Amino acid sequence: MVDIILFIVGIILVLKGADWLTDGSVAVASRLGVSQLVIGLTIVAMGTSMPEFCVSLFSALKGTPDLAVGNVVGSNIFNALLIVGVAALVAPMTIRRSTVKRDIPFAVLASVALMLMCLDNHIGRLDAFILIILFAIFMTMTLRGARKDAEEPQGETKTLPTGKAVVFILLGLAGLIIGSNLFVDSASSIARSLGVSDAVIGLTIVAGGTSLPELATSVVSARKGNSGIAIGNVLGSNVFNILFILGITGLIQPMAITGITMVDLSVMVLSMCLLWLFSFTRYRIQRWEGAVLTAAFIGYMAWLLA
C-alpha cells in the first residue's frame, strides 16, 4: 500500500514538474534569444536526465553495473520510441534541418559507440574518457550553433519575468527528480520481491521511471506547440545519458556487464536510426510515424518480458 501511494505521488510530481519546466524554459529561451531546440538540448535535457545520472552512478558504486547500463540503454529506447511516439501522437512534431543533419546523427554515433564498447562486456576508464570527450564535442557544437540557427516558430508561450522563469525551472526539475525517484524506488521494490533480475529491472522499470521526466516534458511541450523543446529534450537526453552519465560513472567505477545483451544495444541503435529516418519525411514526425515508434516500443517490451 505504501509503494502504491508513493507511486501515485511520484506521477503527480513528475507531471506538474514537467509543466513548470516547460513554461520556464520557453520563457528563458525567448529572453536569451536562443532557439527552443538549444534549450531542450542543454538545460532541459540535463535536468530531466538527473534521475538517470543518480540511478546509474549509485548502481555502479553499489556493485550492480547491469542496473547502471540497463538504465541508460532502456531510457534511450524509451526516449526514441515511446516518448517521441507518444508526443507525435499528441501533436505532429516539426524537426529542424540542423537537427536532422547534426543532432540526430550525433545521437546515433553515441549509441553505436556504446554498443562497440560493450562488445567485451566491460566499460573501462579509457572507454569512459572517450565518452566524456565526445560529450564535450557535442556541447561545443550545440552552443556554437545556438545563435546561428534561425528561431523556429513559437508555440504557446507564457510571458514570465526572468526570475520567475528560473524559479519555474528549478521547481520543475525538483518535481521531476523527486517524483521519478519515488516511482523508481516503489516499483523496483515490488519487482525485486517478485524475483526479477537487475538487468530486466534496469531495462524496464528503472528506465521507464527515470524517463518519466522526458516523457512528461516532451508530451507537454508538444501539446503546447513547443516541438523544439520536445525533440531537443529527447536527443539531448539520449546523448547526455550515454556520453556524460556512463562517462562519469565509468571513470569513477569501471563496469563489468553481464545481463545487457547485443539485442538490447541493437534496439537502442535501431531506434535512433528509425527516428532519423522519419525525420527526413518533410522534416516532421507525423502521427502515423508516432504510432509506428510506439508499436515498436511495445514489441520490444513484449519480447523483453517474454
PDB file of C-alpha atoms in Angstrom:
ATOM      1  CA  MET A   1       0.000   0.000   0.000  1.00  0.00           C
ATOM      2  CA  VAL A   2       2.864   2.406   0.840  1.00  0.00           C
ATOM      3  CA  ASP A   3       4.542   1.640  -2.512  1.00  0.00           C
ATOM      4  CA  ILE A   4       1.280   2.307  -4.360  1.00  0.00           C
ATOM      5  CA  ILE A   5       0.846   5.669  -2.600  1.00  0.00           C
ATOM      6  CA  LEU A   6       4.451   6.661  -3.373  1.00  0.00           C
ATOM      7  CA  PHE A   7       3.926   5.574  -6.991  1.00  0.00           C
ATOM      8  CA  ILE A   8       0.886   7.883  -7.356  1.00  0.00           C
ATOM      9  CA  VAL A   9       2.597  10.817  -5.615  1.00  0.00           C
ATOM     10  CA  GLY A  10       5.603  10.360  -7.909  1.00  0.00           C
ATOM     11  CA  ILE A  11       3.453  10.511 -11.041  1.00  0.00           C
ATOM     12  CA  ILE A  12       1.731  13.712  -9.853  1.00  0.00           C
ATOM     13  CA  LEU A  13       5.062  15.403  -9.074  1.00  0.00           C
ATOM     14  CA  VAL A  14       6.508  14.417 -12.465  1.00  0.00           C
ATOM     15  CA  LEU A  15       3.541  15.768 -14.425  1.00  0.00           C
ATOM     16  CA  LYS A  16       3.425  19.081 -12.547  1.00  0.00           C
ATOM     17  CA  GLY A  17       7.194  19.433 -12.707  1.00  0.00           C
ATOM     18  CA  ALA A  18       7.133  18.954 -16.490  1.00  0.00           C
ATOM     19  CA  ASP A  19       4.559  21.729 -16.854  1.00  0.00           C
ATOM     20  CA  TRP A  20       6.642  24.197 -14.820  1.00  0.00           C
ATOM     21  CA  LEU A  21       9.905  23.213 -16.512  1.00  0.00           C
ATOM     22  CA  THR A  22       8.436  23.711 -19.997  1.00  0.00           C
ATOM     23  CA  ASP A  23       6.974  27.138 -19.226  1.00  0.00           C
ATOM     24  CA  GLY A  24      10.163  28.337 -17.544  1.00  0.00           C
ATOM     25  CA  SER A  25      12.440  27.005 -20.290  1.00  0.00           C
ATOM     26  CA  VAL A  26      10.425  28.575 -23.119  1.00  0.00           C
ATOM     27  CA  ALA A  27      10.444  31.925 -21.291  1.00  0.00           C
ATOM     28  CA  VAL A  28      14.223  31.756 -20.775  1.00  0.00           C
ATOM     29  CA  ALA A  29      14.788  30.795 -24.435  1.00  0.00           C
ATOM     30  CA  SER A  30      12.736  33.777 -25.591  1.00  0.00           C
ATOM     31  CA  ARG A  31      14.589  36.222 -23.334  1.00  0.00           C
ATOM     32  CA  LEU A  32      18.064  34.914 -24.251  1.00  0.00           C
ATOM     33  CA  GLY A  33      17.291  34.924 -27.961  1.00  0.00           C
ATOM     34  CA  VAL A  34      18.296  31.300 -28.458  1.00  0.00           C
ATOM     35  CA  SER A  35      16.210  28.556 -30.009  1.00  0.00           C
ATOM     36  CA  GLN A  36      13.960  26.257 -28.042  1.00  0.00           C
ATOM     37  CA  LEU A  37      15.942  23.363 -29.560  1.00  0.00           C
ATOM     38  CA  VAL A  38      19.160  24.529 -27.877  1.00  0.00           C
ATOM     39  CA  ILE A  39      17.356  24.963 -24.543  1.00  0.00           C
ATOM     40  CA  GLY A  40      15.945  21.446 -24.992  1.00  0.00           C
ATOM     41  CA  LEU A  41      19.359  20.005 -25.871  1.00  0.00           C
ATOM     42  CA  THR A  42      21.070  21.571 -22.851  1.00  0.00           C
ATOM     43  CA  ILE A  43      19.141  22.840 -19.807  1.00  0.00           C
ATOM     44  CA  VAL A  44      16.029  20.674 -20.180  1.00  0.00           C
ATOM     45  CA  ALA A  45      17.907  17.544 -21.334  1.00  0.00           C
ATOM     46  CA  MET A  46      20.427  17.697 -18.495  1.00  0.00           C
ATOM     47  CA  GLY A  47      17.733  18.427 -15.941  1.00  0.00           C
ATOM     48  CA  THR A  48      15.453  15.582 -16.984  1.00  0.00           C
ATOM     49  CA  SER A  49      18.463  13.214 -17.135  1.00  0.00           C
ATOM     50  CA  MET A  50      19.366  13.795 -13.494  1.00  0.00           C
ATOM     51  CA  PRO A  51      17.361  10.710 -12.363  1.00  0.00           C
ATOM     52  CA  GLU A  52      19.320   8.517 -14.811  1.00  0.00           C
ATOM     53  CA  PHE A  53      22.578  10.010 -13.561  1.00  0.00           C
ATOM     54  CA  CYS A  54      21.778   9.359  -9.903  1.00  0.00           C
ATOM     55  CA  VAL A  55      20.495   5.817 -10.521  1.00  0.00           C
ATOM     56  CA  SER A  56      23.405   4.779 -12.773  1.00  0.00           C
ATOM     57  CA  LEU A  57      26.109   6.263 -10.556  1.00  0.00           C
ATOM     58  CA  PHE A  58      24.815   4.759  -7.308  1.00  0.00           C
ATOM     59  CA  SER A  59      24.061   1.424  -9.004  1.00  0.00           C
ATOM     60  CA  ALA A  60      27.662   1.153 -10.218  1.00  0.00           C
ATOM     61  CA  LEU A  61      29.033   2.171  -6.820  1.00  0.00           C
ATOM     62  CA  LYS A  62      26.830  -0.430  -5.102  1.00  0.00           C
ATOM     63  CA  GLY A  63      28.124  -3.205  -7.366  1.00  0.00           C
ATOM     64  CA  THR A  64      25.153  -3.558  -9.754  1.00  0.00           C
ATOM     65  CA  PRO A  65      26.592  -2.336 -13.103  1.00  0.00           C
ATOM     66  CA  ASP A  66      23.859  -4.129 -15.096  1.00  0.00           C
ATOM     67  CA  LEU A  67      21.350  -1.808 -13.457  1.00  0.00           C
ATOM     68  CA  ALA A  68      23.519   1.211 -14.313  1.00  0.00           C
ATOM     69  CA  VAL A  69      23.976   0.348 -18.007  1.00  0.00           C
ATOM     70  CA  GLY A  70      20.493  -1.150 -18.361  1.00  0.00           C
ATOM     71  CA  ASN A  71      19.045   2.089 -17.037  1.00  0.00           C
ATOM     72  CA  VAL A  72      20.791   4.128 -19.760  1.00  0.00           C
ATOM     73  CA  VAL A  73      20.089   1.681 -22.599  1.00  0.00           C
ATOM     74  CA  GLY A  74      16.458   1.255 -21.564  1.00  0.00           C
ATOM     75  CA  SER A  75      15.968   5.001 -21.062  1.00  0.00           C
ATOM     76  CA  ASN A  76      17.306   5.763 -24.538  1.00  0.00           C
ATOM     77  CA  ILE A  77      14.961   3.195 -26.083  1.00  0.00           C
ATOM     78  CA  PHE A  78      12.087   4.713 -24.085  1.00  0.00           C
ATOM     79  CA  ASN A  79      13.083   8.184 -25.319  1.00  0.00           C
ATOM     80  CA  ALA A  80      13.458   7.408 -29.027  1.00  0.00           C
ATOM     81  CA  LEU A  81      10.460   5.087 -29.396  1.00  0.00           C
ATOM     82  CA  LEU A  82       7.855   5.717 -26.710  1.00  0.00           C
ATOM     83  CA  ILE A  83       8.409   9.382 -25.872  1.00  0.00           C
ATOM     84  CA  VAL A  84       8.754  10.650 -29.450  1.00  0.00           C
ATOM     85  CA  GLY A  85       5.967   8.269 -30.493  1.00  0.00           C
ATOM     86  CA  VAL A  86       3.507   9.468 -27.851  1.00  0.00           C
ATOM     87  CA  ALA A  87       4.481  13.140 -28.330  1.00  0.00           C
ATOM     88  CA  ALA A  88       3.896  12.815 -32.101  1.00  0.00           C
ATOM     89  CA  LEU A  89       0.529  11.165 -31.471  1.00  0.00           C
ATOM     90  CA  VAL A  90      -0.431  14.148 -29.290  1.00  0.00           C
ATOM     91  CA  ALA A  91       0.761  16.664 -31.918  1.00  0.00           C
ATOM     92  CA  PRO A  92       2.911  16.127 -35.061  1.00  0.00           C
ATOM     93  CA  MET A  93       6.454  17.346 -34.352  1.00  0.00           C
ATOM     94  CA  THR A  94       8.366  19.697 -36.640  1.00  0.00           C
ATOM     95  CA  ILE A  95      12.051  18.786 -36.983  1.00  0.00           C
ATOM     96  CA  ARG A  96      14.577  21.437 -37.980  1.00  0.00           C
ATOM     97  CA  ARG A  97      17.165  20.805 -40.692  1.00  0.00           C
ATOM     98  CA  SER A  98      20.034  21.353 -38.255  1.00  0.00           C
ATOM     99  CA  THR A  99      18.569  18.649 -36.027  1.00  0.00           C
ATOM    100  CA  VAL A 100      18.435  16.126 -38.875  1.00  0.00           C
ATOM    101  CA  LYS A 101      21.941  16.978 -40.098  1.00  0.00           C
ATOM    102  CA  ARG A 102      23.742  17.468 -36.768  1.00  0.00           C
ATOM    103  CA  ASP A 103      21.949  16.438 -33.585  1.00  0.00           C
ATOM    104  CA  ILE A 104      20.311  13.132 -34.574  1.00  0.00           C
ATOM    105  CA  PRO A 105      23.490  11.801 -36.288  1.00  0.00           C
ATOM    106  CA  PHE A 106      25.449  12.579 -33.111  1.00  0.00           C
ATOM    107  CA  ALA A 107      22.881  10.696 -31.029  1.00  0.00           C
ATOM    108  CA  VAL A 108      23.266   7.733 -33.423  1.00  0.00           C
ATOM    109  CA  LEU A 109      27.068   7.991 -33.105  1.00  0.00           C
ATOM    110  CA  ALA A 110      26.827   7.917 -29.295  1.00  0.00           C
ATOM    111  CA  SER A 111      24.614   4.807 -29.445  1.00  0.00           C
ATOM    112  CA  VAL A 112      26.981   2.990 -31.816  1.00  0.00           C
ATOM    113  CA  ALA A 113      29.992   3.946 -29.661  1.00  0.00           C
ATOM    114  CA  LEU A 114      28.358   2.437 -26.567  1.00  0.00           C
ATOM    115  CA  MET A 115      27.460  -0.766 -28.430  1.00  0.00           C
ATOM    116  CA  LEU A 116      31.057  -1.181 -29.617  1.00  0.00           C
ATOM    117  CA  MET A 117      32.417  -0.552 -26.124  1.00  0.00           C
ATOM    118  CA  CYS A 118      30.142  -3.261 -24.719  1.00  0.00           C
ATOM    119  CA  LEU A 119      31.455  -5.943 -27.097  1.00  0.00           C
ATOM    120  CA  ASP A 120      33.969  -7.061 -24.453  1.00  0.00           C
ATOM    121  CA  ASN A 121      31.308  -6.825 -21.695  1.00  0.00           C
ATOM    122  CA  HIS A 122      33.299  -4.140 -19.900  1.00  0.00           C
ATOM    123  CA  ILE A 123      33.327  -0.344 -19.783  1.00  0.00           C
ATOM    124  CA  GLY A 124      36.744   0.716 -18.507  1.00  0.00           C
ATOM    125  CA  ARG A 125      38.187   4.123 -17.692  1.00  0.00           C
ATOM    126  CA  LEU A 126      39.598   4.560 -21.236  1.00  0.00           C
ATOM    127  CA  ASP A 127      36.134   3.905 -22.688  1.00  0.00           C
ATOM    128  CA  ALA A 128      34.655   6.367 -20.197  1.00  0.00           C
ATOM    129  CA  PHE A 129      37.238   9.028 -21.088  1.00  0.00           C
ATOM    130  CA  ILE A 130      36.373   8.679 -24.793  1.00  0.00           C
ATOM    131  CA  LEU A 131      32.685   9.149 -23.947  1.00  0.00           C
ATOM    132  CA  ILE A 132      33.464  12.351 -21.992  1.00  0.00           C
ATOM    133  CA  ILE A 133      35.498  13.721 -24.942  1.00  0.00           C
ATOM    134  CA  LEU A 134      32.588  13.027 -27.311  1.00  0.00           C
ATOM    135  CA  PHE A 135      30.232  14.790 -24.887  1.00  0.00           C
ATOM    136  CA  ALA A 136      32.476  17.871 -24.841  1.00  0.00           C
ATOM    137  CA  ILE A 137      32.474  17.907 -28.656  1.00  0.00           C
ATOM    138  CA  PHE A 138      28.668  17.650 -28.745  1.00  0.00           C
ATOM    139  CA  MET A 139      28.190  20.519 -26.279  1.00  0.00           C
ATOM    140  CA  THR A 140      30.654  22.687 -28.211  1.00  0.00           C
ATOM    141  CA  MET A 141      28.778  22.036 -31.471  1.00  0.00           C
ATOM    142  CA  THR A 142      25.429  22.757 -29.839  1.00  0.00           C
ATOM    143  CA  LEU A 143      26.475  26.025 -28.201  1.00  0.00           C
ATOM    144  CA  ARG A 144      28.288  27.259 -31.327  1.00  0.00           C
ATOM    145  CA  GLY A 145      25.147  26.679 -33.357  1.00  0.00           C
ATOM    146  CA  ALA A 146      22.899  28.345 -30.757  1.00  0.00           C
ATOM    147  CA  ARG A 147      22.683  31.748 -32.399  1.00  0.00           C
ATOM    148  CA  LYS A 148      23.359  30.604 -35.955  1.00  0.00           C
ATOM    149  CA  ASP A 149      20.117  28.647 -36.145  1.00  0.00           C
ATOM    150  CA  ALA A 150      17.078  30.609 -37.181  1.00  0.00           C
ATOM    151  CA  GLU A 151      14.433  30.730 -34.477  1.00  0.00           C
ATOM    152  CA  GLU A 152      11.704  28.143 -35.066  1.00  0.00           C
ATOM    153  CA  PRO A 153       8.015  29.168 -34.970  1.00  0.00           C
ATOM    154  CA  GLN A 154       6.929  29.599 -31.377  1.00  0.00           C
ATOM    155  CA  GLY A 155       4.149  27.627 -29.792  1.00  0.00           C
ATOM    156  CA  GLU A 156       2.213  28.536 -26.696  1.00  0.00           C
ATOM    157  CA  THR A 157       4.436  30.808 -24.593  1.00  0.00           C
ATOM    158  CA  LYS A 158       3.920  32.297 -21.157  1.00  0.00           C
ATOM    159  CA  THR A 159       5.428  35.746 -20.608  1.00  0.00           C
ATOM    160  CA  LEU A 160       7.364  35.419 -17.356  1.00  0.00           C
ATOM    161  CA  PRO A 161       9.894  37.663 -15.636  1.00  0.00           C
ATOM    162  CA  THR A 162      13.385  36.164 -15.750  1.00  0.00           C
ATOM    163  CA  GLY A 163      13.462  35.479 -12.005  1.00  0.00           C
ATOM    164  CA  LYS A 164      10.090  33.763 -12.068  1.00  0.00           C
ATOM    165  CA  ALA A 165      11.095  31.707 -15.121  1.00  0.00           C
ATOM    166  CA  VAL A 166      14.217  30.467 -13.296  1.00  0.00           C
ATOM    167  CA  VAL A 167      12.085  29.569 -10.244  1.00  0.00           C
ATOM    168  CA  PHE A 168       9.721  27.633 -12.546  1.00  0.00           C
ATOM    169  CA  ILE A 169      12.684  25.716 -13.994  1.00  0.00           C
ATOM    170  CA  LEU A 170      14.094  24.867 -10.561  1.00  0.00           C
ATOM    171  CA  LEU A 171      10.698  23.827  -9.161  1.00  0.00           C
ATOM    172  CA  GLY A 172      10.032  21.789 -12.286  1.00  0.00           C
ATOM    173  CA  LEU A 173      13.361  19.965 -12.053  1.00  0.00           C
ATOM    174  CA  ALA A 174      12.796  19.298  -8.347  1.00  0.00           C
ATOM    175  CA  GLY A 175       9.351  17.857  -9.052  1.00  0.00           C
ATOM    176  CA  LEU A 176      10.697  15.697 -11.873  1.00  0.00           C
ATOM    177  CA  ILE A 177      13.638  14.310  -9.908  1.00  0.00           C
ATOM    178  CA  ILE A 178      11.801  13.710  -6.627  1.00  0.00           C
ATOM    179  CA  GLY A 179       8.764  12.264  -8.384  1.00  0.00           C
ATOM    180  CA  SER A 180      10.785   9.893 -10.581  1.00  0.00           C
ATOM    181  CA  ASN A 181      12.816   8.724  -7.567  1.00  0.00           C
ATOM    182  CA  LEU A 182       9.624   7.882  -5.674  1.00  0.00           C
ATOM    183  CA  PHE A 183       8.394   5.967  -8.720  1.00  0.00           C
ATOM    184  CA  VAL A 184      11.643   4.023  -9.206  1.00  0.00           C
ATOM    185  CA  ASP A 185      12.043   3.096  -5.544  1.00  0.00           C
ATOM    186  CA  SER A 186       8.477   1.831  -5.138  1.00  0.00           C
ATOM    187  CA  ALA A 187       8.364  -0.020  -8.474  1.00  0.00           C
ATOM    188  CA  SER A 188      11.818  -1.603  -8.013  1.00  0.00           C
ATOM    189  CA  SER A 189      10.881  -2.775  -4.518  1.00  0.00           C
ATOM    190  CA  ILE A 190       7.873  -4.620  -5.901  1.00  0.00           C
ATOM    191  CA  ALA A 191       9.859  -6.103  -8.805  1.00  0.00           C
ATOM    192  CA  ARG A 192      12.676  -7.406  -6.602  1.00  0.00           C
ATOM    193  CA  SER A 193      10.173  -9.063  -4.312  1.00  0.00           C
ATOM    194  CA  LEU A 194       8.932 -10.954  -7.400  1.00  0.00           C
ATOM    195  CA  GLY A 195      12.470 -12.170  -8.243  1.00  0.00           C
ATOM    196  CA  VAL A 196      13.111 -10.013 -11.323  1.00  0.00           C
ATOM    197  CA  SER A 197      16.816  -9.631 -12.301  1.00  0.00           C
ATOM    198  CA  ASP A 198      18.759  -6.350 -12.093  1.00  0.00           C
ATOM    199  CA  ALA A 199      19.236  -6.239 -15.884  1.00  0.00           C
ATOM    200  CA  VAL A 200      15.494  -6.533 -16.589  1.00  0.00           C
ATOM    201  CA  ILE A 201      14.612  -4.068 -13.810  1.00  0.00           C
ATOM    202  CA  GLY A 202      17.121  -1.609 -15.299  1.00  0.00           C
ATOM    203  CA  LEU A 203      15.798  -2.023 -18.853  1.00  0.00           C
ATOM    204  CA  THR A 204      12.140  -1.719 -17.865  1.00  0.00           C
ATOM    205  CA  ILE A 205      11.032  -0.301 -14.508  1.00  0.00           C
ATOM    206  CA  VAL A 206      14.050   1.865 -13.688  1.00  0.00           C
ATOM    207  CA  ALA A 207      14.479   3.012 -17.303  1.00  0.00           C
ATOM    208  CA  GLY A 208      10.786   3.824 -17.542  1.00  0.00           C
ATOM    209  CA  GLY A 209      10.762   5.597 -14.210  1.00  0.00           C
ATOM    210  CA  THR A 210      13.842   7.703 -14.891  1.00  0.00           C
ATOM    211  CA  SER A 211      12.425   8.516 -18.359  1.00  0.00           C
ATOM    212  CA  LEU A 212       9.200   9.876 -16.861  1.00  0.00           C
ATOM    213  CA  PRO A 213      10.644  13.429 -16.798  1.00  0.00           C
ATOM    214  CA  GLU A 214      11.475  13.230 -20.535  1.00  0.00           C
ATOM    215  CA  LEU A 215       8.062  11.713 -21.320  1.00  0.00           C
ATOM    216  CA  ALA A 216       6.112  14.317 -19.354  1.00  0.00           C
ATOM    217  CA  THR A 217       8.226  17.248 -20.589  1.00  0.00           C
ATOM    218  CA  SER A 218       8.125  16.213 -24.261  1.00  0.00           C
ATOM    219  CA  VAL A 219       4.378  15.478 -24.290  1.00  0.00           C
ATOM    220  CA  VAL A 220       3.560  18.753 -22.525  1.00  0.00           C
ATOM    221  CA  SER A 221       5.888  20.657 -24.883  1.00  0.00           C
ATOM    222  CA  ALA A 222       4.367  19.006 -27.971  1.00  0.00           C
ATOM    223  CA  ARG A 223       0.833  19.756 -26.735  1.00  0.00           C
ATOM    224  CA  LYS A 224       1.776  23.421 -26.287  1.00  0.00           C
ATOM    225  CA  GLY A 225       3.333  23.554 -29.745  1.00  0.00           C
ATOM    226  CA  ASN A 226       6.922  23.798 -28.491  1.00  0.00           C
ATOM    227  CA  SER A 227       8.277  20.933 -30.618  1.00  0.00           C
ATOM    228  CA  GLY A 228      11.816  22.354 -30.412  1.00  0.00           C
ATOM    229  CA  ILE A 229      11.951  21.642 -26.689  1.00  0.00           C
ATOM    230  CA  ALA A 230      10.188  18.284 -27.146  1.00  0.00           C
ATOM    231  CA  ILE A 231      12.615  16.836 -29.707  1.00  0.00           C
ATOM    232  CA  GLY A 232      15.642  18.625 -28.213  1.00  0.00           C
ATOM    233  CA  ASN A 233      14.864  17.105 -24.823  1.00  0.00           C
ATOM    234  CA  VAL A 234      14.837  13.576 -26.260  1.00  0.00           C
ATOM    235  CA  LEU A 235      18.005  13.945 -28.342  1.00  0.00           C
ATOM    236  CA  GLY A 236      19.889  15.834 -25.643  1.00  0.00           C
ATOM    237  CA  SER A 237      18.871  13.284 -23.002  1.00  0.00           C
ATOM    238  CA  ASN A 238      19.985  10.352 -25.158  1.00  0.00           C
ATOM    239  CA  VAL A 239      23.396  11.903 -25.781  1.00  0.00           C
ATOM    240  CA  PHE A 240      23.703  13.008 -22.140  1.00  0.00           C
ATOM    241  CA  ASN A 241      22.730   9.526 -20.875  1.00  0.00           C
ATOM    242  CA  ILE A 242      25.418   7.722 -22.858  1.00  0.00           C
ATOM    243  CA  LEU A 243      28.286  10.178 -23.063  1.00  0.00           C
ATOM    244  CA  PHE A 244      28.085  12.044 -19.760  1.00  0.00           C
ATOM    245  CA  ILE A 245      26.357   9.630 -17.376  1.00  0.00           C
ATOM    246  CA  LEU A 246      28.201   6.460 -18.397  1.00  0.00           C
ATOM    247  CA  GLY A 247      31.364   8.520 -18.958  1.00  0.00           C
ATOM    248  CA  ILE A 248      31.402   9.901 -15.410  1.00  0.00           C
ATOM    249  CA  THR A 249      30.184   6.606 -13.924  1.00  0.00           C
ATOM    250  CA  GLY A 250      32.843   4.617 -15.793  1.00  0.00           C
ATOM    251  CA  LEU A 251      35.629   6.978 -14.695  1.00  0.00           C
ATOM    252  CA  ILE A 252      34.598   6.576 -11.055  1.00  0.00           C
ATOM    253  CA  GLN A 253      33.808   2.861 -11.199  1.00  0.00           C
ATOM    254  CA  PRO A 254      34.675   0.663 -14.248  1.00  0.00           C
ATOM    255  CA  MET A 255      31.748  -1.636 -15.025  1.00  0.00           C
ATOM    256  CA  ALA A 256      31.577  -5.329 -15.973  1.00  0.00           C
ATOM    257  CA  ILE A 257      28.413  -6.006 -17.977  1.00  0.00           C
ATOM    258  CA  THR A 258      26.749  -9.425 -17.985  1.00  0.00           C
ATOM    259  CA  GLY A 259      22.983  -9.034 -18.318  1.00  0.00           C
ATOM    260  CA  ILE A 260      22.743  -6.462 -21.147  1.00  0.00           C
ATOM    261  CA  THR A 261      22.671  -8.287 -24.489  1.00  0.00           C
ATOM    262  CA  MET A 262      23.569  -7.195 -28.015  1.00  0.00           C
ATOM    263  CA  VAL A 263      19.845  -7.365 -28.793  1.00  0.00           C
ATOM    264  CA  ASP A 264      19.186  -4.608 -26.254  1.00  0.00           C
ATOM    265  CA  LEU A 265      22.054  -2.493 -27.588  1.00  0.00           C
ATOM    266  CA  SER A 266      20.975  -3.110 -31.195  1.00  0.00           C
ATOM    267  CA  VAL A 267      17.417  -1.994 -30.420  1.00  0.00           C
ATOM    268  CA  MET A 268      18.857   1.211 -28.931  1.00  0.00           C
ATOM    269  CA  VAL A 269      20.834   1.931 -32.117  1.00  0.00           C
ATOM    270  CA  LEU A 270      17.984   0.955 -34.461  1.00  0.00           C
ATOM    271  CA  SER A 271      15.503   3.115 -32.528  1.00  0.00           C
ATOM    272  CA  MET A 272      17.669   6.193 -33.159  1.00  0.00           C
ATOM    273  CA  CYS A 273      18.104   5.227 -36.829  1.00  0.00           C
ATOM    274  CA  LEU A 274      14.310   4.868 -37.186  1.00  0.00           C
ATOM    275  CA  LEU A 275      13.802   8.304 -35.614  1.00  0.00           C
ATOM    276  CA  TRP A 276      16.398   9.719 -38.016  1.00  0.00           C
ATOM    277  CA  LEU A 277      14.631   8.116 -40.991  1.00  0.00           C
ATOM    278  CA  PHE A 278      11.243   9.527 -40.009  1.00  0.00           C
ATOM    279  CA  SER A 279      12.780  12.986 -39.544  1.00  0.00           C
ATOM    280  CA  PHE A 280      13.616  13.128 -43.261  1.00  0.00           C
ATOM    281  CA  THR A 281       9.941  12.924 -44.269  1.00  0.00           C
ATOM    282  CA  ARG A 282       9.117  16.625 -44.718  1.00  0.00           C
ATOM    283  CA  TYR A 283      11.096  17.332 -41.559  1.00  0.00           C
ATOM    284  CA  ARG A 284       8.113  16.300 -39.474  1.00  0.00           C
ATOM    285  CA  ILE A 285       7.186  13.284 -37.398  1.00  0.00           C
ATOM    286  CA  GLN A 286       3.561  12.612 -38.283  1.00  0.00           C
ATOM    287  CA  ARG A 287       1.007  10.844 -36.121  1.00  0.00           C
ATOM    288  CA  TRP A 288       1.290   7.598 -38.113  1.00  0.00           C
ATOM    289  CA  GLU A 289       5.061   7.642 -37.627  1.00  0.00           C
ATOM    290  CA  GLY A 290       4.496   8.227 -33.919  1.00  0.00           C
ATOM    291  CA  ALA A 291       2.224   5.184 -33.935  1.00  0.00           C
ATOM    292  CA  VAL A 292       4.966   3.074 -35.590  1.00  0.00           C
ATOM    293  CA  LEU A 293       7.528   4.170 -32.977  1.00  0.00           C
ATOM    294  CA  THR A 294       5.105   3.396 -30.143  1.00  0.00           C
ATOM    295  CA  ALA A 295       4.265  -0.012 -31.630  1.00  0.00           C
ATOM    296  CA  ALA A 296       7.995  -0.828 -31.967  1.00  0.00           C
ATOM    297  CA  PHE A 297       8.481   0.004 -28.293  1.00  0.00           C
ATOM    298  CA  ILE A 298       5.558  -2.213 -27.243  1.00  0.00           C
ATOM    299  CA  GLY A 299       7.010  -5.044 -29.346  1.00  0.00           C
ATOM    300  CA  TYR A 300      10.430  -4.709 -27.682  1.00  0.00           C
ATOM    301  CA  MET A 301       8.907  -4.667 -24.211  1.00  0.00           C
ATOM    302  CA  ALA A 302       6.825  -7.738 -25.013  1.00  0.00           C
ATOM    303  CA  TRP A 303       9.938  -9.597 -26.244  1.00  0.00           C
ATOM    304  CA  LEU A 304      11.974  -8.498 -23.215  1.00  0.00           C
ATOM    305  CA  LEU A 305       9.392  -9.576 -20.677  1.00  0.00           C
ATOM    306  CA  ALA A 306       8.706 -12.837 -22.529  1.00  0.00           C
TER     307      ALA A 306
END
